[in-house]
Short mmCIF file of C-alpha atoms in Angstrom, two decimals:
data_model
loop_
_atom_site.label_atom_id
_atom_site.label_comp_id
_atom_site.label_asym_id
_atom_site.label_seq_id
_atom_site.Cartn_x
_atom_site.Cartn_y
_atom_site.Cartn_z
CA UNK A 1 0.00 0.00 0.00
CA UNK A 2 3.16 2.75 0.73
CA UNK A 3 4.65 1.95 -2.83
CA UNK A 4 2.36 4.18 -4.98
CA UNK A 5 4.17 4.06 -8.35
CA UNK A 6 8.09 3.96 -8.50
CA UNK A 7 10.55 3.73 -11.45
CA UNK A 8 12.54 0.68 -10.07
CA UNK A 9 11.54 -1.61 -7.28
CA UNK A 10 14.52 -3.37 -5.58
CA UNK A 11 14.56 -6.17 -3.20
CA UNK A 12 17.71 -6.98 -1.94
CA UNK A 13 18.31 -10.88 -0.93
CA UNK A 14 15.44 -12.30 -2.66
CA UNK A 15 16.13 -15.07 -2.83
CA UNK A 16 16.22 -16.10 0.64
CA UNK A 17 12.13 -15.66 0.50
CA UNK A 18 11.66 -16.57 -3.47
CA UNK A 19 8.27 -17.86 -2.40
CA UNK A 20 7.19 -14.14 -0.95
CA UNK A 21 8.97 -12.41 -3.20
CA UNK A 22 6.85 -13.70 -6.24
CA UNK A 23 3.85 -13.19 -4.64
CA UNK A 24 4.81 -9.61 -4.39
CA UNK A 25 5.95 -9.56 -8.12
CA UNK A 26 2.59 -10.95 -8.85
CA UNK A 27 1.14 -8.07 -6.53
CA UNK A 28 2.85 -4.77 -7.49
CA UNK A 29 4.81 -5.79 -10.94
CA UNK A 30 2.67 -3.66 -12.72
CA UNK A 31 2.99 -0.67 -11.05
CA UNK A 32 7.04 -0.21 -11.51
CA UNK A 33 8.90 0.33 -14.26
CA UNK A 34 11.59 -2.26 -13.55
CA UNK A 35 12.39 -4.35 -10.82
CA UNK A 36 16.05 -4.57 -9.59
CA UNK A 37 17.04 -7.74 -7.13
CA UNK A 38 19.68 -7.79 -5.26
CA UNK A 39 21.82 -10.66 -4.59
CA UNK A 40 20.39 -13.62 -6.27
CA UNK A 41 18.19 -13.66 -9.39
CA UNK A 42 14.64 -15.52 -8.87
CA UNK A 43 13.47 -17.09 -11.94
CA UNK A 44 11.23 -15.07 -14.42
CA UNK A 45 13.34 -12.12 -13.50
CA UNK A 46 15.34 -10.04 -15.22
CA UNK A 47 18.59 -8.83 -13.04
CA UNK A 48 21.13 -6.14 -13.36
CA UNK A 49 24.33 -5.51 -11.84
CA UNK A 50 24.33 -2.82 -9.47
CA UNK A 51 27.75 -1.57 -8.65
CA UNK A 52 28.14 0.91 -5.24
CA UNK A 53 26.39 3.78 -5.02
CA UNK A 54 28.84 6.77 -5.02
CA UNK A 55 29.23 8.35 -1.49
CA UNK A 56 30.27 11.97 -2.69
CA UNK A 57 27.19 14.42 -2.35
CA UNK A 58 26.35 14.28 1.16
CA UNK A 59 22.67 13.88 1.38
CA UNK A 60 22.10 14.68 -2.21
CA UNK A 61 24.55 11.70 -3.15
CA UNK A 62 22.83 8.53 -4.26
CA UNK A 63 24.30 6.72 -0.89
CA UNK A 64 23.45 9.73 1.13
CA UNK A 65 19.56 9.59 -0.20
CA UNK A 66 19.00 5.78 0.50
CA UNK A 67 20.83 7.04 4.10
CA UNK A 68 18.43 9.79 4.87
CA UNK A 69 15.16 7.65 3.13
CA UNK A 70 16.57 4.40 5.62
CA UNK A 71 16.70 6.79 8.71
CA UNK A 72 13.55 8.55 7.92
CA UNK A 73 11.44 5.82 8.03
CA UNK A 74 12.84 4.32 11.67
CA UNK A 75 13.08 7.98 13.28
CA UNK A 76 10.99 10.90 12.21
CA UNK A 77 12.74 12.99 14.58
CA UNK A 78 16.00 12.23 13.85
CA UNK A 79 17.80 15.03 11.50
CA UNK A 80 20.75 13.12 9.63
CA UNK A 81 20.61 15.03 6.18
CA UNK A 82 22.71 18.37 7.71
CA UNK A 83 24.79 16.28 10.09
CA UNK A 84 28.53 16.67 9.53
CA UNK A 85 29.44 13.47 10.52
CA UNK A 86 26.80 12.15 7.45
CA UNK A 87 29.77 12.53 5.10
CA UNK A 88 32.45 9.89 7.42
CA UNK A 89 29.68 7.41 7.48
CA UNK A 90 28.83 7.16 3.79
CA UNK A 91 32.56 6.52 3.46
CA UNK A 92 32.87 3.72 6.11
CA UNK A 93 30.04 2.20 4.26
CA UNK A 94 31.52 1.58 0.97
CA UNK A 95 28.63 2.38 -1.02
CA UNK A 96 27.20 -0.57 -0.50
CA UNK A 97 23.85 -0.65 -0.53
CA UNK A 98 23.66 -3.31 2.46
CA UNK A 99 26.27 -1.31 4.68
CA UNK A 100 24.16 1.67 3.96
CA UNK A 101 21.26 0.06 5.23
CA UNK A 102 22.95 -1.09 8.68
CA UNK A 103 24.18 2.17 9.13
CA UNK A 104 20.87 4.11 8.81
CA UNK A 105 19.30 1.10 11.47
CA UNK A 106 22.10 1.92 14.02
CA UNK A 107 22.29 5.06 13.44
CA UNK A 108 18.07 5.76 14.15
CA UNK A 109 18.93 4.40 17.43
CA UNK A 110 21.67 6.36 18.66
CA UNK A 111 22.65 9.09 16.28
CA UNK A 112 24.75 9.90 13.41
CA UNK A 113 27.97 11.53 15.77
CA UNK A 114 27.22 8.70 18.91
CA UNK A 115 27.87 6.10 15.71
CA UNK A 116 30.71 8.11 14.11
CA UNK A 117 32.46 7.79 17.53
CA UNK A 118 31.40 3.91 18.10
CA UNK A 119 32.31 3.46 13.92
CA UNK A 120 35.90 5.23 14.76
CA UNK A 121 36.32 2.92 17.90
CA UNK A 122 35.10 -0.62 16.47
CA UNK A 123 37.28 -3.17 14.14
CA UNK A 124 34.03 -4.01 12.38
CA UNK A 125 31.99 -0.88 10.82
CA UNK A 126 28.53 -1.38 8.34
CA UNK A 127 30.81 -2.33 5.42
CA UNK A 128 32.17 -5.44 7.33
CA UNK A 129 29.25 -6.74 8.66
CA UNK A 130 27.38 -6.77 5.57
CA UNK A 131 30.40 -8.59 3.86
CA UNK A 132 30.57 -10.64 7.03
CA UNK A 133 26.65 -11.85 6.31
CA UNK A 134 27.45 -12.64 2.87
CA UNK A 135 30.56 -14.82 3.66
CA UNK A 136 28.47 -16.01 6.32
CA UNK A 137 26.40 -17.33 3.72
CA UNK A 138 28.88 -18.71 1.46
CA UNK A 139 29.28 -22.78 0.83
CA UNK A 140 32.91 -23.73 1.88
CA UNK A 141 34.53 -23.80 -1.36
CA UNK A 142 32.96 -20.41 -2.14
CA UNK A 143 34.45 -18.74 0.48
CA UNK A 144 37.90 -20.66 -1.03
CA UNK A 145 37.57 -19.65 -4.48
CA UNK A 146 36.60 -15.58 -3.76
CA UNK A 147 39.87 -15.79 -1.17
CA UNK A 148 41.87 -17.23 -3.49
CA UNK A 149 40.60 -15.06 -6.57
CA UNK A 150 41.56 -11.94 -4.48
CA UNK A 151 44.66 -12.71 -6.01
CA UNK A 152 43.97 -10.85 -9.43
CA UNK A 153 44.00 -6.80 -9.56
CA UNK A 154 42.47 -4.97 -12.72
CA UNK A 155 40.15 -8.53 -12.97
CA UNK A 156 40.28 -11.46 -15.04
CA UNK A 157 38.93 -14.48 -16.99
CA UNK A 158 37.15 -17.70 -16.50
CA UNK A 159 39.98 -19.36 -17.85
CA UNK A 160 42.35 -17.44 -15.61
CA UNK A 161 40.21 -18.35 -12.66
CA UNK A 162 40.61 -21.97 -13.48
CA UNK A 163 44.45 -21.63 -13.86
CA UNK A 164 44.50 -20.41 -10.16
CA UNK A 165 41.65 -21.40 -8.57
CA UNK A 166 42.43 -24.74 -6.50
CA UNK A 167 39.70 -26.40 -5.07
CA UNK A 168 38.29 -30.05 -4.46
CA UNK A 169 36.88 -30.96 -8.00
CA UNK A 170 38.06 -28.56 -11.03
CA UNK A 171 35.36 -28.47 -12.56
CA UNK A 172 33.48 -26.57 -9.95
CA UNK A 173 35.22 -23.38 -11.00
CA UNK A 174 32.44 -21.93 -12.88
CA UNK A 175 29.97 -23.13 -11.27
CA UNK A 176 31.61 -21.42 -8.35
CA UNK A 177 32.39 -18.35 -10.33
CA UNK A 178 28.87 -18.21 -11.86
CA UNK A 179 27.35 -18.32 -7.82
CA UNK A 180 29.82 -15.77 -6.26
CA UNK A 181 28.61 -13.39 -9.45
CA UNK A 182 24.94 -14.14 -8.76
CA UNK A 183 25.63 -13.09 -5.41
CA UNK A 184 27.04 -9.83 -6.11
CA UNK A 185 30.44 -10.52 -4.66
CA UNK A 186 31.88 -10.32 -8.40
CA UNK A 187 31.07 -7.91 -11.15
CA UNK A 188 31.51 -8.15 -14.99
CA UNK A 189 33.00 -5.48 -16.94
CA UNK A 190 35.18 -5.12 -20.51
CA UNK A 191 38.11 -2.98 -21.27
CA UNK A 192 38.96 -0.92 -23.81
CA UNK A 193 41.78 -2.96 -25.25
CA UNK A 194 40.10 -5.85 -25.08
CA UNK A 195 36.65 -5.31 -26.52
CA UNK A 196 34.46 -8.11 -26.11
CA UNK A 197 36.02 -9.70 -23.56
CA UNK A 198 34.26 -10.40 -20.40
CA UNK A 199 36.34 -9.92 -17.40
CA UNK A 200 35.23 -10.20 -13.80
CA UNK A 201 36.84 -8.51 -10.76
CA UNK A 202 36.21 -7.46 -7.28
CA UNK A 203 35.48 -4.43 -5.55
CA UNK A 204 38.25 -3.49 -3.35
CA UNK A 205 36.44 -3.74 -0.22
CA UNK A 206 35.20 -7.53 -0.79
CA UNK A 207 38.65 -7.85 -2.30
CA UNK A 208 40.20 -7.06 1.03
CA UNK A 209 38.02 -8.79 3.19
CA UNK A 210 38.26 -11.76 1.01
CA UNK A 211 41.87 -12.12 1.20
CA UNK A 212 42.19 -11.04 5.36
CA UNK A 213 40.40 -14.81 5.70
#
């Protein structure tokens, strides 16, 4: 009933409740545009790859809007879009749409400086704990194959992968490639001087964490 009409309708992690998530389709497909999913595709869906949302802006940035919308709608009273600590924690988030999200829940509880201060002080800010629930989720030799292919800078090829990748059977490489893209934790992209080419990479941040464990 509060979605009206919108442009693009994401769910994020859908399918960890495919079954309610296409009766929601069913419900409100025809009043957006498009419908983006995050993490994994269901079927019948068409997906696209949503890189980070870009942090610079403040609370006209696309991170800072999804910030402000998120805290918003747990605390009326709470003023985050003039805050100067908005700007540290839309950095510690990554751009990630799931950090972002964490963020704006703590911070509706106990304020955008009181987190700044906790963020500054902790090991483990929004960005970690959303790549923390991913790995979480993450079969064994999934969370083997992204460590190991934290190896590569400026990305690389299936083949590639299955030069380096060492894991129990070979011929799980792209199936495991294929999953760890369908979750998001790997992104497509070509380059100019190889046109036609599909590479895949990681972002920095999962790149990091990836190769810490």
């Amino acid at each position: 009933d509060r979605l009206g009409s919108a442009e693009v309708l994401f769910v994020d992690a859908a399918d960890l409740l495919a079954d309610g998530v296409a009766e929601l389709f069913a419900e409100v497909g025809d009043r957006c545009a498009r419908i983006a999913l995050g993490h994994r595709a269901v079927p019948r869906t068409e997906s696209f790859q949503l890189g980070p949302l870009a942090t610079a802006g403040g609370p006209h940035g696309p991170a800072g809007r999804l910030f402000v919308a998120r805290v918003a709608e747990s605390n009326t009273a709470l003023e985050v879009a003039s805050d100067p600590a908005l700007g540290e924690l839309l950095e510690a988030t990554g751009g990630l749409p799931l950090a972002i999200e964490l963020a704006a829940a703590r911070a509706s509880v106990v304020g955008l400086e009181p987190l700044a201060e906790r963020l500054a002080a902790e090991t483990t800010g929004p960005l970690e704990a959303a790549l923390a629930v991913a790995w979480d989720q993450l079969p064994a030799e999934g969370r083997s194959a992204l460590s190991q292919l934290a190896v590569f800078e400026g990305g690389f090829t299936v083949a590639d992968a299955e030069e380096v990748v060492q894991v129990s059977d070979p011929s799980w490489v792209l199936d495991l490639i294929q999953d760890l893209r369908d979750r998001s934790l790997l992104f497509s992209f070509e380059t100019a001087y190889a046109p036609g080419v599909l590479r895949l990479g990681l972002l920095p941040p999962v790149a990091a964490f990836a190769w810490a464990r």
